[in-house]
PDB file of C-alpha atoms in Angstrom:
ATOM      1  CA  UNK A 123      -0.002  -0.001  -0.001  1.00 92.00           C
ATOM      2  CA  UNK A 124       2.730   2.464   0.971  1.00 97.00           C
ATOM      3  CA  UNK A 125       4.630   1.964  -2.295  1.00 97.00           C
ATOM      4  CA  UNK A 126       1.467   2.463  -4.318  1.00 97.00           C
ATOM      5  CA  UNK A 127       0.536   5.553  -2.318  1.00 97.00           C
ATOM      6  CA  UNK A 128       3.957   7.085  -2.875  1.00 98.00           C
ATOM      7  CA  UNK A 129       3.635   6.486  -6.616  1.00 98.00           C
ATOM      8  CA  UNK A 130       0.219   8.192  -6.687  1.00 98.00           C
ATOM      9  CA  UNK A 131       1.549  11.062  -4.588  1.00 98.00           C
ATOM     10  CA  UNK A 132       4.595  11.481  -6.820  1.00 97.00           C
ATOM     11  CA  UNK A 133       2.309  11.699  -9.864  1.00 98.00           C
ATOM     12  CA  UNK A 134       0.232  14.396  -8.148  1.00 98.00           C
ATOM     13  CA  UNK A 135       3.309  16.400  -7.176  1.00 98.00           C
ATOM     14  CA  UNK A 136       4.694  16.131 -10.705  1.00 97.00           C
ATOM     15  CA  UNK A 137       1.393  17.168 -12.251  1.00 98.00           C
ATOM     16  CA  UNK A 138       1.091  20.186  -9.975  1.00 98.00           C
ATOM     17  CA  UNK A 139       4.658  21.259 -10.753  1.00 98.00           C
ATOM     18  CA  UNK A 140       3.898  21.053 -14.463  1.00 97.00           C
ATOM     19  CA  UNK A 141       0.716  23.096 -14.022  1.00 97.00           C
ATOM     20  CA  UNK A 142       2.451  25.954 -12.200  1.00 96.00           C
ATOM     21  CA  UNK A 143       5.733  25.874 -14.104  1.00 97.00           C
ATOM     22  CA  UNK A 144       7.926  24.577 -11.322  1.00 97.00           C
ATOM     23  CA  UNK A 145      10.775  22.060 -11.385  1.00 97.00           C
ATOM     24  CA  UNK A 146       9.942  18.884  -9.451  1.00 97.00           C
ATOM     25  CA  UNK A 147      13.524  18.903  -8.173  1.00 97.00           C
ATOM     26  CA  UNK A 148      12.804  22.063  -6.169  1.00 97.00           C
ATOM     27  CA  UNK A 149      10.483  20.208  -3.788  1.00 97.00           C
ATOM     28  CA  UNK A 150      11.456  17.762  -1.041  1.00 98.00           C
ATOM     29  CA  UNK A 151       8.786  15.303   0.096  1.00 98.00           C
ATOM     30  CA  UNK A 152       8.963  14.620   3.837  1.00 98.00           C
ATOM     31  CA  UNK A 153       7.054  11.432   4.652  1.00 98.00           C
ATOM     32  CA  UNK A 154       5.456  11.988   8.047  1.00 98.00           C
ATOM     33  CA  UNK A 155       5.800   8.639   9.791  1.00 97.00           C
ATOM     34  CA  UNK A 156       4.629   9.701  13.249  1.00 94.00           C
ATOM     35  CA  UNK A 157       2.673   6.987  15.085  1.00 93.00           C
ATOM     36  CA  UNK A 158       3.487   4.397  12.423  1.00 95.00           C
ATOM     37  CA  UNK A 159       5.841   1.460  13.088  1.00 95.00           C
ATOM     38  CA  UNK A 160       9.330   1.306  11.620  1.00 96.00           C
ATOM     39  CA  UNK A 161       8.172  -1.409   9.195  1.00 97.00           C
ATOM     40  CA  UNK A 162       6.295   1.336   7.366  1.00 97.00           C
ATOM     41  CA  UNK A 163       9.485   3.380   7.136  1.00 97.00           C
ATOM     42  CA  UNK A 164      11.362   0.372   5.765  1.00 97.00           C
ATOM     43  CA  UNK A 165       8.718  -0.085   3.046  1.00 97.00           C
ATOM     44  CA  UNK A 166       8.922   3.562   2.057  1.00 97.00           C
ATOM     45  CA  UNK A 167      12.722   3.401   2.018  1.00 97.00           C
ATOM     46  CA  UNK A 168      12.506   0.673  -0.627  1.00 96.00           C
ATOM     47  CA  UNK A 169      11.003   3.215  -3.028  1.00 96.00           C
ATOM     48  CA  UNK A 170      13.903   5.636  -2.577  1.00 96.00           C
ATOM     49  CA  UNK A 171      12.110   7.891  -0.087  1.00 98.00           C
ATOM     50  CA  UNK A 172      14.748   9.124   2.402  1.00 97.00           C
ATOM     51  CA  UNK A 173      13.163  12.138   4.167  1.00 98.00           C
ATOM     52  CA  UNK A 174      10.958  11.254   7.150  1.00 98.00           C
ATOM     53  CA  UNK A 175       9.201  13.432   9.714  1.00 98.00           C
ATOM     54  CA  UNK A 176       8.346  12.773  13.350  1.00 98.00           C
ATOM     55  CA  UNK A 177       6.587  15.047  15.820  1.00 95.00           C
ATOM     56  CA  UNK A 178       7.342  13.348  19.161  1.00 96.00           C
ATOM     57  CA  UNK A 179      10.869  13.730  20.509  1.00 97.00           C
ATOM     58  CA  UNK A 180      11.195  10.297  22.094  1.00 96.00           C
ATOM     59  CA  UNK A 181       9.543   8.540  19.154  1.00 97.00           C
ATOM     60  CA  UNK A 182      12.109  10.119  16.837  1.00 97.00           C
ATOM     61  CA  UNK A 183      14.916   9.108  19.191  1.00 96.00           C
ATOM     62  CA  UNK A 184      13.684   5.505  19.319  1.00 97.00           C
ATOM     63  CA  UNK A 185      13.121   5.092  15.586  1.00 97.00           C
ATOM     64  CA  UNK A 186      16.433   6.691  14.646  1.00 96.00           C
ATOM     65  CA  UNK A 187      18.222   4.058  16.709  1.00 95.00           C
ATOM     66  CA  UNK A 188      16.389   1.220  14.931  1.00 96.00           C
ATOM     67  CA  UNK A 189      16.604   2.405  11.314  1.00 95.00           C
ATOM     68  CA  UNK A 190      20.180   2.054  10.135  1.00 89.00           C
ATOM     69  CA  UNK A 191      19.682   2.897   6.458  1.00 91.00           C
ATOM     70  CA  UNK A 192      20.579   6.313   5.079  1.00 93.00           C
ATOM     71  CA  UNK A 193      17.783   8.596   6.174  1.00 96.00           C
ATOM     72  CA  UNK A 194      17.157  12.318   6.706  1.00 98.00           C
ATOM     73  CA  UNK A 195      15.147  12.927   9.863  1.00 98.00           C
ATOM     74  CA  UNK A 196      12.886  15.972  10.259  1.00 98.00           C
ATOM     75  CA  UNK A 197      11.421  16.910  13.624  1.00 98.00           C
ATOM     76  CA  UNK A 198       8.168  18.683  12.771  1.00 97.00           C
ATOM     77  CA  UNK A 199       6.234  18.841  16.061  1.00 96.00           C
ATOM     78  CA  UNK A 200       6.039  21.497  18.750  1.00 95.00           C
ATOM     79  CA  UNK A 201       9.250  21.212  20.735  1.00 96.00           C
ATOM     80  CA  UNK A 202       9.693  21.886  24.441  1.00 95.00           C
ATOM     81  CA  UNK A 203      13.139  22.779  25.746  1.00 96.00           C
ATOM     82  CA  UNK A 204      13.274  19.715  28.013  1.00 97.00           C
ATOM     83  CA  UNK A 205      12.920  17.431  24.959  1.00 97.00           C
ATOM     84  CA  UNK A 206      15.633  19.085  22.860  1.00 98.00           C
ATOM     85  CA  UNK A 207      18.243  16.579  24.063  1.00 96.00           C
ATOM     86  CA  UNK A 208      16.351  13.755  22.319  1.00 96.00           C
ATOM     87  CA  UNK A 209      15.828  15.651  19.071  1.00 98.00           C
ATOM     88  CA  UNK A 210      19.287  17.117  18.477  1.00 98.00           C
ATOM     89  CA  UNK A 211      20.829  13.632  18.659  1.00 95.00           C
ATOM     90  CA  UNK A 212      18.829  12.477  15.640  1.00 96.00           C
ATOM     91  CA  UNK A 213      17.237  15.274  13.632  1.00 98.00           C
ATOM     92  CA  UNK A 214      18.868  16.641  10.518  1.00 98.00           C
ATOM     93  CA  UNK A 215      16.227  19.403  10.505  1.00 98.00           C
ATOM     94  CA  UNK A 216      14.071  20.901  13.255  1.00 98.00           C
ATOM     95  CA  UNK A 217      11.034  22.619  11.721  1.00 97.00           C
ATOM     96  CA  UNK A 218       9.417  24.230  14.751  1.00 96.00           C
ATOM     97  CA  UNK A 219      11.675  26.842  16.354  1.00 98.00           C
ATOM     98  CA  UNK A 220       9.638  29.805  17.566  1.00 97.00           C
ATOM     99  CA  UNK A 221      11.577  31.379  20.457  1.00 97.00           C
ATOM    100  CA  UNK A 222      15.077  32.426  21.442  1.00 97.00           C
ATOM    101  CA  UNK A 223      14.834  30.245  24.536  1.00 98.00           C
ATOM    102  CA  UNK A 224      14.302  27.166  22.377  1.00 98.00           C
ATOM    103  CA  UNK A 225      17.002  28.190  19.905  1.00 98.00           C
ATOM    104  CA  UNK A 226      19.445  28.690  22.784  1.00 98.00           C
ATOM    105  CA  UNK A 227      18.791  25.187  24.116  1.00 98.00           C
ATOM    106  CA  UNK A 228      19.218  23.698  20.637  1.00 98.00           C
ATOM    107  CA  UNK A 229      22.465  25.628  20.226  1.00 98.00           C
ATOM    108  CA  UNK A 230      23.768  24.393  23.596  1.00 98.00           C
ATOM    109  CA  UNK A 231      22.894  20.746  22.912  1.00 98.00           C
ATOM    110  CA  UNK A 232      24.326  20.965  19.408  1.00 98.00           C
ATOM    111  CA  UNK A 233      27.599  22.396  20.746  1.00 98.00           C
ATOM    112  CA  UNK A 234      27.871  19.430  23.117  1.00 97.00           C
ATOM    113  CA  UNK A 235      27.657  17.119  20.090  1.00 97.00           C
ATOM    114  CA  UNK A 236      29.943  19.291  17.921  1.00 97.00           C
ATOM    115  CA  UNK A 237      27.022  19.616  15.524  1.00 97.00           C
ATOM    116  CA  UNK A 238      25.548  22.380  13.384  1.00 98.00           C
ATOM    117  CA  UNK A 239      21.787  21.968  13.648  1.00 98.00           C
ATOM    118  CA  UNK A 240      19.687  22.952  10.631  1.00 98.00           C
ATOM    119  CA  UNK A 241      16.401  24.538  11.639  1.00 98.00           C
ATOM    120  CA  UNK A 242      13.294  26.315  10.443  1.00 98.00           C
ATOM    121  CA  UNK A 243      11.678  29.269  12.163  1.00 98.00           C
ATOM    122  CA  UNK A 244       7.975  28.570  12.642  1.00 98.00           C
ATOM    123  CA  UNK A 245       5.745  31.477  11.643  1.00 98.00           C
ATOM    124  CA  UNK A 246       2.130  31.708  12.785  1.00 96.00           C
ATOM    125  CA  UNK A 247       0.113  32.562   9.694  1.00 95.00           C
ATOM    126  CA  UNK A 248      -3.411  31.911  11.004  1.00 89.00           C
ATOM    127  CA  UNK A 249      -5.611  33.033  13.880  1.00 85.00           C
ATOM    128  CA  UNK A 250      -6.081  29.538  15.311  1.00 84.00           C
ATOM    129  CA  UNK A 251      -5.188  29.468  19.016  1.00 81.00           C
ATOM    130  CA  UNK A 252      -3.862  25.918  18.704  1.00 82.00           C
ATOM    131  CA  UNK A 253      -1.138  26.995  16.282  1.00 86.00           C
ATOM    132  CA  UNK A 254       2.342  28.020  17.397  1.00 92.00           C
ATOM    133  CA  UNK A 255       4.823  30.362  15.787  1.00 96.00           C
ATOM    134  CA  UNK A 256       6.355  33.799  15.510  1.00 96.00           C
ATOM    135  CA  UNK A 257       3.759  36.522  15.032  1.00 94.00           C
ATOM    136  CA  UNK A 258       5.726  39.667  14.078  1.00 94.00           C
ATOM    137  CA  UNK A 259       8.449  40.614  11.644  1.00 95.00           C
ATOM    138  CA  UNK A 260      10.470  42.187  14.474  1.00 96.00           C
ATOM    139  CA  UNK A 261      10.562  38.908  16.397  1.00 97.00           C
ATOM    140  CA  UNK A 262      11.342  37.011  13.194  1.00 97.00           C
ATOM    141  CA  UNK A 263      14.373  39.228  12.547  1.00 97.00           C
ATOM    142  CA  UNK A 264      15.561  38.912  16.161  1.00 98.00           C
ATOM    143  CA  UNK A 265      15.412  35.133  16.042  1.00 98.00           C
ATOM    144  CA  UNK A 266      17.107  35.024  12.636  1.00 98.00           C
ATOM    145  CA  UNK A 267      19.857  37.234  14.069  1.00 98.00           C
ATOM    146  CA  UNK A 268      20.255  34.878  17.004  1.00 97.00           C
ATOM    147  CA  UNK A 269      20.601  31.876  14.693  1.00 97.00           C
ATOM    148  CA  UNK A 270      23.096  33.681  12.505  1.00 96.00           C
ATOM    149  CA  UNK A 271      25.215  34.567  15.535  1.00 97.00           C
ATOM    150  CA  UNK A 272      25.362  30.978  16.763  1.00 97.00           C
ATOM    151  CA  UNK A 273      28.071  28.769  15.259  1.00 97.00           C
ATOM    152  CA  UNK A 274      25.957  25.697  16.048  1.00 98.00           C
ATOM    153  CA  UNK A 275      22.756  26.770  14.282  1.00 98.00           C
ATOM    154  CA  UNK A 276      22.004  27.041  10.576  1.00 98.00           C
ATOM    155  CA  UNK A 277      18.837  28.757   9.402  1.00 98.00           C
ATOM    156  CA  UNK A 278      17.400  26.525   6.669  1.00 98.00           C
ATOM    157  CA  UNK A 279      14.149  28.412   6.154  1.00 98.00           C
ATOM    158  CA  UNK A 280      10.650  29.069   7.451  1.00 98.00           C
ATOM    159  CA  UNK A 281       7.772  26.756   8.343  1.00 98.00           C
ATOM    160  CA  UNK A 282       4.038  27.144   8.917  1.00 97.00           C
ATOM    161  CA  UNK A 283       0.844  25.187   9.389  1.00 95.00           C
ATOM    162  CA  UNK A 284      -2.206  26.478   7.568  1.00 93.00           C
ATOM    163  CA  UNK A 285      -5.631  26.840   9.116  1.00 89.00           C
ATOM    164  CA  UNK A 286      -7.547  23.565   9.288  1.00 88.00           C
ATOM    165  CA  UNK A 287     -10.371  24.364   6.872  1.00 91.00           C
ATOM    166  CA  UNK A 288     -11.854  23.420   3.511  1.00 92.00           C
ATOM    167  CA  UNK A 289     -11.600  27.051   2.366  1.00 96.00           C
ATOM    168  CA  UNK A 290      -8.745  27.060  -0.139  1.00 96.00           C
ATOM    169  CA  UNK A 291      -8.524  30.862  -0.080  1.00 97.00           C
ATOM    170  CA  UNK A 292      -7.832  30.830   3.682  1.00 96.00           C
ATOM    171  CA  UNK A 293      -5.228  28.088   3.256  1.00 97.00           C
ATOM    172  CA  UNK A 294      -3.579  29.952   0.375  1.00 97.00           C
ATOM    173  CA  UNK A 295      -3.426  33.095   2.482  1.00 97.00           C
ATOM    174  CA  UNK A 296      -1.397  31.247   5.154  1.00 97.00           C
ATOM    175  CA  UNK A 297       1.104  29.951   2.615  1.00 98.00           C
ATOM    176  CA  UNK A 298       1.372  33.343   0.915  1.00 98.00           C
ATOM    177  CA  UNK A 299       2.116  34.970   4.280  1.00 97.00           C
ATOM    178  CA  UNK A 300       4.987  32.544   4.836  1.00 98.00           C
ATOM    179  CA  UNK A 301       6.444  33.308   1.423  1.00 97.00           C
ATOM    180  CA  UNK A 302       6.149  37.030   2.181  1.00 97.00           C
ATOM    181  CA  UNK A 303       7.906  36.473   5.520  1.00 97.00           C
ATOM    182  CA  UNK A 304      10.813  34.883   3.680  1.00 97.00           C
ATOM    183  CA  UNK A 305      10.919  37.788   1.232  1.00 97.00           C
ATOM    184  CA  UNK A 306      10.999  40.175   4.204  1.00 97.00           C
ATOM    185  CA  UNK A 307      13.884  38.294   5.814  1.00 97.00           C
ATOM    186  CA  UNK A 308      15.804  38.194   2.557  1.00 96.00           C
ATOM    187  CA  UNK A 309      15.296  41.940   2.132  1.00 96.00           C
ATOM    188  CA  UNK A 310      17.083  42.297   5.483  1.00 95.00           C
ATOM    189  CA  UNK A 311      20.058  40.283   4.252  1.00 96.00           C
ATOM    190  CA  UNK A 312      19.210  36.853   5.704  1.00 96.00           C
ATOM    191  CA  UNK A 313      19.190  33.594   3.773  1.00 93.00           C
ATOM    192  CA  UNK A 314      16.098  31.435   4.342  1.00 94.00           C
ATOM    193  CA  UNK A 315      16.132  29.109   1.360  1.00 94.00           C
ATOM    194  CA  UNK A 316      13.421  26.638   2.274  1.00 98.00           C
ATOM    195  CA  UNK A 317       9.665  26.998   2.790  1.00 98.00           C
ATOM    196  CA  UNK A 318       8.248  24.061   4.761  1.00 98.00           C
ATOM    197  CA  UNK A 319       4.481  24.115   4.247  1.00 98.00           C
ATOM    198  CA  UNK A 320       1.694  21.882   3.007  1.00 97.00           C
ATOM    199  CA  UNK A 321       0.355  18.541   4.232  1.00 97.00           C
ATOM    200  CA  UNK A 322      -1.814  15.763   2.762  1.00 96.00           C
ATOM    201  CA  UNK A 323      -4.875  17.960   2.425  1.00 95.00           C
ATOM    202  CA  UNK A 324      -3.253  21.116   1.056  1.00 97.00           C
ATOM    203  CA  UNK A 325       0.194  20.380  -0.384  1.00 98.00           C
ATOM    204  CA  UNK A 326      -0.914  21.252  -3.938  1.00 98.00           C
ATOM    205  CA  UNK A 327      -1.814  24.794  -2.856  1.00 98.00           C
ATOM    206  CA  UNK A 328       1.509  24.968  -1.006  1.00 98.00           C
ATOM    207  CA  UNK A 329       3.378  24.021  -4.185  1.00 98.00           C
ATOM    208  CA  UNK A 330       1.552  26.775  -6.072  1.00 98.00           C
ATOM    209  CA  UNK A 331       2.636  29.262  -3.396  1.00 98.00           C
ATOM    210  CA  UNK A 332       6.320  28.261  -3.422  1.00 98.00           C
ATOM    211  CA  UNK A 333       6.783  25.377  -0.957  1.00 98.00           C
ATOM    212  CA  UNK A 334      10.162  23.677  -1.160  1.00 98.00           C
ATOM    213  CA  UNK A 335       9.332  21.054   1.500  1.00 98.00           C
ATOM    214  CA  UNK A 336       5.946  19.408   1.913  1.00 98.00           C
ATOM    215  CA  UNK A 337       5.105  17.257   4.923  1.00 98.00           C
ATOM    216  CA  UNK A 338       2.767  14.430   3.905  1.00 98.00           C
ATOM    217  CA  UNK A 339       1.647  11.603   6.168  1.00 96.00           C
ATOM    218  CA  UNK A 340      -1.812  10.081   5.764  1.00 95.00           C
ATOM    219  CA  UNK A 341      -1.653  10.105   1.952  1.00 96.00           C
ATOM    220  CA  UNK A 342       1.355   7.803   2.262  1.00 97.00           C
ATOM    221  CA  UNK A 343       0.801   5.717   5.391  1.00 96.00           C
ATOM    222  CA  UNK A 344      -2.965   5.861   5.795  1.00 90.00           C
ATOM    223  CA  UNK A 345      -5.076   7.242   8.619  1.00 85.00           C
ATOM    224  CA  UNK A 346      -3.607   7.249  12.131  1.00 77.00           C
ATOM    225  CA  UNK A 347      -5.374   5.672  15.099  1.00 72.00           C
ATOM    226  CA  UNK A 348      -5.172   8.436  17.697  1.00 65.00           C
ATOM    227  CA  UNK A 349      -7.078   6.319  20.226  1.00 64.00           C
ATOM    228  CA  UNK A 350      -4.381   3.653  20.282  1.00 55.00           C
ATOM    229  CA  UNK A 351      -2.462   3.574  23.531  1.00 44.00           C
TER     230      UNK A 351
END
């Protein structure tokens, strides 16, 4: 099932790139494997998929110790400072940095491992209370400056989660705001190459608005059982 789903997804991504005049090579597919067993990761690996996303620090830590194949791990969930020690050990990218306090802890843990941690600054582009992220350009610049000053942090780009809605105009507005945030940062002399946005339900809109990383889970692995203990 996973192999077939990835093939269907790849066709959709390719078709959307063709429609909006983009190169498929500009977009990285992150397969969100949270809550799925490592067997699912192994099946996806057989297709050549190497980017995987997890949103629980200890689940990432556990899986990264089991999977020995070449893999690029993305931590995509909300991250608390007391869980940074688990994430920095394994994650190639951390997508959800929204405060200097968190960035400082990541920098400290990375220094202990002699590592340069790639990260995304999370920008809040919707009014939903459940969403996290930076809410002003001033704070975005301050955090980008902090990352630039740290020898153990590398600013890869910006990330957002769109509003959970069927209204494509509202979703598009979130993705456009993230692109505009990157343009603002770049106008201030920062480099924020990547835009991490778009999930199973809205990745095609994200591609239209300039996404370079899309985070897709259920379209690959199926629906998650959130009631499972």
